[in-house]
CSV table of C-alpha atoms in Angstrom, one decimal:
chain,number,residue,atom,x,y,z
A,1,ASP,CA,5.8,-18.3,8.8
A,2,GLY,CA,7.0,-16.1,6.2
A,3,GLY,CA,6.2,-12.4,6.2
A,4,ILE,CA,7.7,-8.6,7.1
A,5,THR,CA,8.2,-7.4,10.6
A,6,GLN,CA,8.1,-3.9,11.3
A,7,SER,CA,9.2,-2.4,14.6
A,8,PRO,CA,8.6,-0.6,17.0
A,9,LYS,CA,4.7,-0.7,16.4
A,10,TYR,CA,4.6,3.1,17.8
A,11,LEU,CA,7.5,5.3,18.0
A,12,PHE,CA,7.8,9.1,19.5
A,13,ARG,CA,9.9,11.7,18.0
A,14,LYS,CA,11.3,14.7,20.0
A,15,GLU,CA,12.0,17.7,17.9
A,16,GLY,CA,15.7,17.3,16.3
A,17,GLN,CA,16.0,13.8,16.7
A,18,ASN,CA,16.7,11.3,14.1
A,19,VAL,CA,14.7,7.8,14.8
A,20,THR,CA,15.0,4.5,12.8
A,21,LEU,CA,12.3,2.2,11.8
A,22,SER,CA,13.1,-1.4,11.5
A,23,CYS,CA,11.8,-3.7,8.8
A,24,GLU,CA,12.8,-7.4,8.3
A,25,GLN,CA,11.5,-9.8,5.8
A,26,ASN,CA,12.2,-13.8,5.3
A,27,LEU,CA,10.3,-14.2,2.3
A,28,ASN,CA,13.5,-14.1,0.4
A,29,HIS,CA,12.0,-10.9,-1.7
A,30,ASP,CA,14.6,-9.1,-3.9
A,31,ALA,CA,12.5,-5.7,-3.8
A,32,MET,CA,11.4,-3.8,-0.7
A,33,TYR,CA,9.7,-0.4,-0.4
A,34,TRP,CA,8.7,2.2,2.2
A,35,TYR,CA,5.7,4.2,2.1
A,36,ARG,CA,4.0,6.7,4.3
A,37,GLN,CA,0.5,6.7,4.7
A,38,ASP,CA,-1.5,10.0,5.6
A,39,PRO,CA,-5.1,10.4,5.9
A,40,GLY,CA,-6.6,11.3,2.5
A,41,GLN,CA,-3.4,11.0,0.8
A,42,GLY,CA,-3.4,7.1,0.0
A,43,LEU,CA,0.4,5.3,0.3
A,44,ARG,CA,3.5,7.9,-0.9
A,45,LEU,CA,6.6,6.1,-1.8
A,46,ILE,CA,9.6,7.3,0.2
A,47,TYR,CA,12.3,4.6,-1.1
A,48,TYR,CA,12.8,1.4,-2.8
A,49,SER,CA,15.7,-1.3,-3.1
A,50,GLN,CA,15.6,-3.8,-5.9
A,51,ILE,CA,18.7,-5.4,-4.9
A,52,VAL,CA,21.1,-5.5,-1.7
A,53,ASN,CA,23.5,-2.2,-1.8
A,54,ASP,CA,21.2,-0.3,-4.1
A,55,PHE,CA,18.1,1.7,-3.6
A,56,GLN,CA,16.7,4.7,-5.1
A,57,LYS,CA,14.6,7.9,-4.0
A,58,GLY,CA,10.9,7.7,-4.4
A,59,ASP,CA,8.1,10.4,-4.6
A,60,ILE,CA,9.0,12.0,-1.1
A,61,ALA,CA,12.5,11.2,-0.3
A,62,GLU,CA,13.5,14.4,1.4
A,63,GLY,CA,14.5,14.1,5.1
A,64,TYR,CA,14.2,10.7,5.0
A,65,SER,CA,17.7,7.8,4.3
A,66,VAL,CA,17.8,4.1,3.7
A,67,SER,CA,20.2,1.4,3.8
A,68,ARG,CA,20.2,-2.3,2.0
A,69,GLU,CA,23.1,-4.2,3.6
A,70,LYS,CA,21.4,-7.4,3.8
A,71,LYS,CA,18.8,-8.9,1.7
A,72,GLU,CA,16.3,-9.3,4.6
A,73,SER,CA,16.7,-5.9,6.1
A,74,PHE,CA,15.5,-2.3,4.8
A,75,PRO,CA,15.6,0.1,7.6
A,76,LEU,CA,14.4,3.7,7.3
A,77,THR,CA,15.9,6.8,9.2
A,78,VAL,CA,13.7,9.8,9.5
A,79,THR,CA,15.9,12.7,9.9
A,80,SER,CA,15.4,15.9,11.7
A,81,ALA,CA,15.1,17.3,8.2
A,82,GLN,CA,11.9,15.8,7.7
A,83,LYS,CA,9.5,18.6,9.1
A,84,ASN,CA,6.3,16.9,9.1
A,85,PRO,CA,7.2,13.0,10.2
A,86,THR,CA,4.1,12.2,11.9
A,87,ALA,CA,2.6,9.7,10.0
A,88,PHE,CA,2.0,5.9,9.4
A,89,TYR,CA,4.8,3.9,7.8
A,90,LEU,CA,4.5,1.0,5.9
A,91,CYS,CA,7.4,-1.4,4.7
A,92,ALA,CA,6.6,-3.9,1.8
A,93,SER,CA,8.4,-6.4,-0.5
A,94,SER,CA,7.8,-8.2,-3.7
A,95,SER,CA,9.5,-11.0,-5.7
A,96,ASP,CA,8.1,-9.9,-9.1
A,97,GLY,CA,8.1,-6.0,-9.2
A,98,GLY,CA,5.1,-4.9,-8.0
A,99,TYR,CA,2.1,-7.2,-8.8
A,100,GLY,CA,1.8,-8.3,-5.3
A,101,TYR,CA,3.6,-6.7,-2.2
A,102,THR,CA,3.3,-7.9,1.1
A,103,PHE,CA,3.1,-5.2,3.8
A,104,GLY,CA,4.4,-5.2,7.2
A,105,SER,CA,2.1,-4.2,10.0
A,106,GLY,CA,3.6,-0.6,10.1
A,107,THR,CA,5.0,1.7,12.5
A,108,ARG,CA,3.0,4.9,13.7
A,109,LEU,CA,5.6,7.8,14.1
A,110,THR,CA,4.4,10.7,16.5
A,111,VAL,CA,6.4,14.0,16.9
A,112,VAL,CA,6.1,14.9,20.7
B,1,GLN,CA,-5.6,15.8,-11.6
B,2,LYS,CA,-4.4,12.8,-9.8
B,3,GLU,CA,-3.3,9.7,-11.7
B,4,VAL,CA,-5.9,7.3,-9.6
B,5,GLU,CA,-9.0,8.8,-8.3
B,6,GLN,CA,-10.8,6.5,-5.5
B,7,ASP,CA,-14.0,7.8,-3.5
B,8,PRO,CA,-12.7,8.1,0.3
B,9,GLY,CA,-16.3,7.0,1.4
B,10,PRO,CA,-17.1,6.2,4.2
B,11,LEU,CA,-19.6,3.5,2.6
B,12,SER,CA,-22.1,2.1,5.1
B,13,VAL,CA,-24.3,-0.8,3.8
B,14,PRO,CA,-26.4,-3.7,5.6
B,15,GLU,CA,-24.7,-7.2,6.2
B,16,GLY,CA,-25.4,-9.5,3.0
B,17,ALA,CA,-25.6,-6.4,0.5
B,18,ILE,CA,-23.4,-6.5,-2.5
B,19,VAL,CA,-20.7,-3.9,-2.6
B,20,SER,CA,-19.4,-1.9,-5.6
B,21,LEU,CA,-15.9,-0.1,-4.9
B,22,ASN,CA,-14.4,1.8,-8.0
B,23,CYS,CA,-11.3,3.7,-9.1
B,24,THR,CA,-10.7,5.6,-12.3
B,25,TYR,CA,-7.2,6.4,-13.5
B,26,SER,CA,-5.8,8.6,-16.1
B,27,ASN,CA,-2.4,6.7,-17.4
B,28,SER,CA,-3.2,4.4,-20.2
B,29,ALA,CA,0.3,2.5,-19.4
B,30,PHE,CA,-1.3,0.8,-16.6
B,31,GLN,CA,-1.6,-2.8,-17.2
B,32,TYR,CA,-1.7,-4.8,-13.8
B,33,PHE,CA,-4.6,-3.7,-11.5
B,34,MET,CA,-4.8,-4.6,-7.7
B,35,TRP,CA,-7.0,-4.6,-4.8
B,36,TYR,CA,-5.8,-4.2,-1.3
B,37,ARG,CA,-7.5,-4.6,1.9
B,38,GLN,CA,-6.5,-2.6,5.0
B,39,TYR,CA,-8.2,-3.2,8.4
B,40,SER,CA,-7.4,-0.2,11.1
B,41,ARG,CA,-3.8,0.1,12.3
B,42,LYS,CA,-2.8,-2.7,10.0
B,43,GLY,CA,-0.7,-3.0,6.8
B,44,PRO,CA,-2.8,-3.7,3.5
B,45,GLU,CA,-3.3,-7.1,2.1
B,46,LEU,CA,-3.3,-8.4,-1.4
B,47,LEU,CA,-7.1,-9.2,-2.2
B,48,MET,CA,-7.0,-9.6,-6.0
B,49,TYR,CA,-4.9,-8.7,-9.2
B,50,THR,CA,-5.8,-8.8,-12.8
B,51,TYR,CA,-3.8,-8.0,-15.8
B,52,SER,CA,-5.4,-5.9,-18.7
B,53,SER,CA,-9.3,-6.1,-19.2
B,54,GLY,CA,-11.8,-8.5,-18.0
B,55,ASN,CA,-13.0,-10.2,-14.7
B,56,LYS,CA,-11.4,-12.3,-12.1
B,57,GLU,CA,-13.5,-14.0,-9.7
B,58,ASP,CA,-12.4,-15.3,-5.9
B,59,GLY,CA,-15.1,-16.5,-3.7
B,60,ARG,CA,-17.0,-13.4,-2.9
B,61,PHE,CA,-14.9,-10.9,-4.6
B,62,THR,CA,-14.8,-10.1,-8.1
B,63,ALA,CA,-12.5,-7.6,-9.8
B,64,GLN,CA,-13.3,-6.2,-13.0
B,65,VAL,CA,-11.2,-3.9,-15.4
B,66,ASP,CA,-12.4,-1.8,-18.1
B,67,LYS,CA,-9.5,-0.4,-20.0
B,68,SER,CA,-11.4,1.4,-22.5
B,69,SER,CA,-13.1,3.5,-19.9
B,70,LYS,CA,-10.0,3.6,-17.5
B,71,TYR,CA,-12.3,2.4,-14.7
B,72,ILE,CA,-11.9,-0.8,-12.4
B,73,SER,CA,-14.5,-2.1,-9.9
B,74,LEU,CA,-14.2,-4.6,-6.6
B,75,PHE,CA,-17.5,-6.3,-6.0
B,76,ILE,CA,-18.2,-8.1,-2.8
B,77,ARG,CA,-21.3,-10.4,-2.6
B,78,ASP,CA,-22.9,-11.1,0.7
B,79,SER,CA,-21.2,-8.7,2.5
B,80,GLN,CA,-20.0,-9.6,6.3
B,81,PRO,CA,-19.1,-7.2,9.2
B,82,SER,CA,-15.5,-8.8,8.9
B,83,ASP,CA,-15.2,-7.0,5.5
B,84,SER,CA,-15.5,-3.6,7.2
B,85,ALA,CA,-11.9,-2.0,6.2
B,86,THR,CA,-10.2,0.3,3.7
B,87,TYR,CA,-9.9,-1.1,0.3
B,88,LEU,CA,-7.2,0.3,-2.0
B,89,CYS,CA,-6.9,0.1,-5.5
B,90,ALA,CA,-3.4,-0.1,-7.0
B,91,MET,CA,-2.1,-0.4,-10.6
B,92,THR,CA,1.1,-0.4,-12.5
B,93,GLY,CA,2.8,-0.7,-16.0
B,94,GLY,CA,4.3,-3.9,-14.8
B,95,GLY,CA,7.8,-5.1,-14.3
B,96,TYR,CA,9.7,-2.9,-11.5
B,97,GLN,CA,7.4,0.5,-12.7
B,98,LYS,CA,6.1,2.3,-9.8
B,99,VAL,CA,2.9,1.1,-8.3
B,100,THR,CA,0.2,4.1,-7.8
B,101,PHE,CA,-2.4,3.6,-5.1
B,102,GLY,CA,-6.0,5.1,-4.6
B,103,THR,CA,-6.5,6.8,-1.4
B,104,GLY,CA,-8.6,4.2,-0.4
B,105,THR,CA,-12.3,3.7,0.3
B,106,LYS,CA,-13.6,3.0,4.0
B,107,LEU,CA,-16.3,0.3,4.0
B,108,GLN,CA,-18.7,-0.5,7.1
B,109,VAL,CA,-20.9,-3.5,7.1
B,110,ILE,CA,-23.6,-3.1,9.6
B,111,PRO,CA,-24.8,-6.3,11.1
């Protein structure tokens, strides 16, 4: 079945650590996105990529980095520069620019 | 003022009720309007999308867009306990323009 796979489902980060969240899709979608979801704030765009080897910052890119070396994969690294990383992270993809995103099941990141 | 406003709820209704979920927006450039359903600890899934003004029906769900009032609605008929989830509205100007999401309304359908 086609879809988006995010791993791990739960992730714990110590202070000062970088962690990488995985996102893989087999939908042959060109565009991929990373969102952060916090209670009461909705989805906020971190980074997006419309094509391999190219990506753009979203609204809250500080403290995050991404790569897009393959069409299927769009990993997100949460660096130690991100001061408040505890959140639910969602990866999405689309073939038509945004009318219908397919989301993964999310990764819940907690700072310990 | 946020670009998209959505009442966070929670909204509790008895099984079988008609549910009305709403969003208002301020950006007149929005042309495409979506509704997503998100179950707890899961990613959102697309329920419906509409282009410009008008109604669209899919089973028990009806999406309505009133661009003159900058107001969109999702109606759920004969609500079921399985409809209990958070409903997110989303909108965009089209193409690869940014999609703006509402904060979501939490719905609980009580058996």
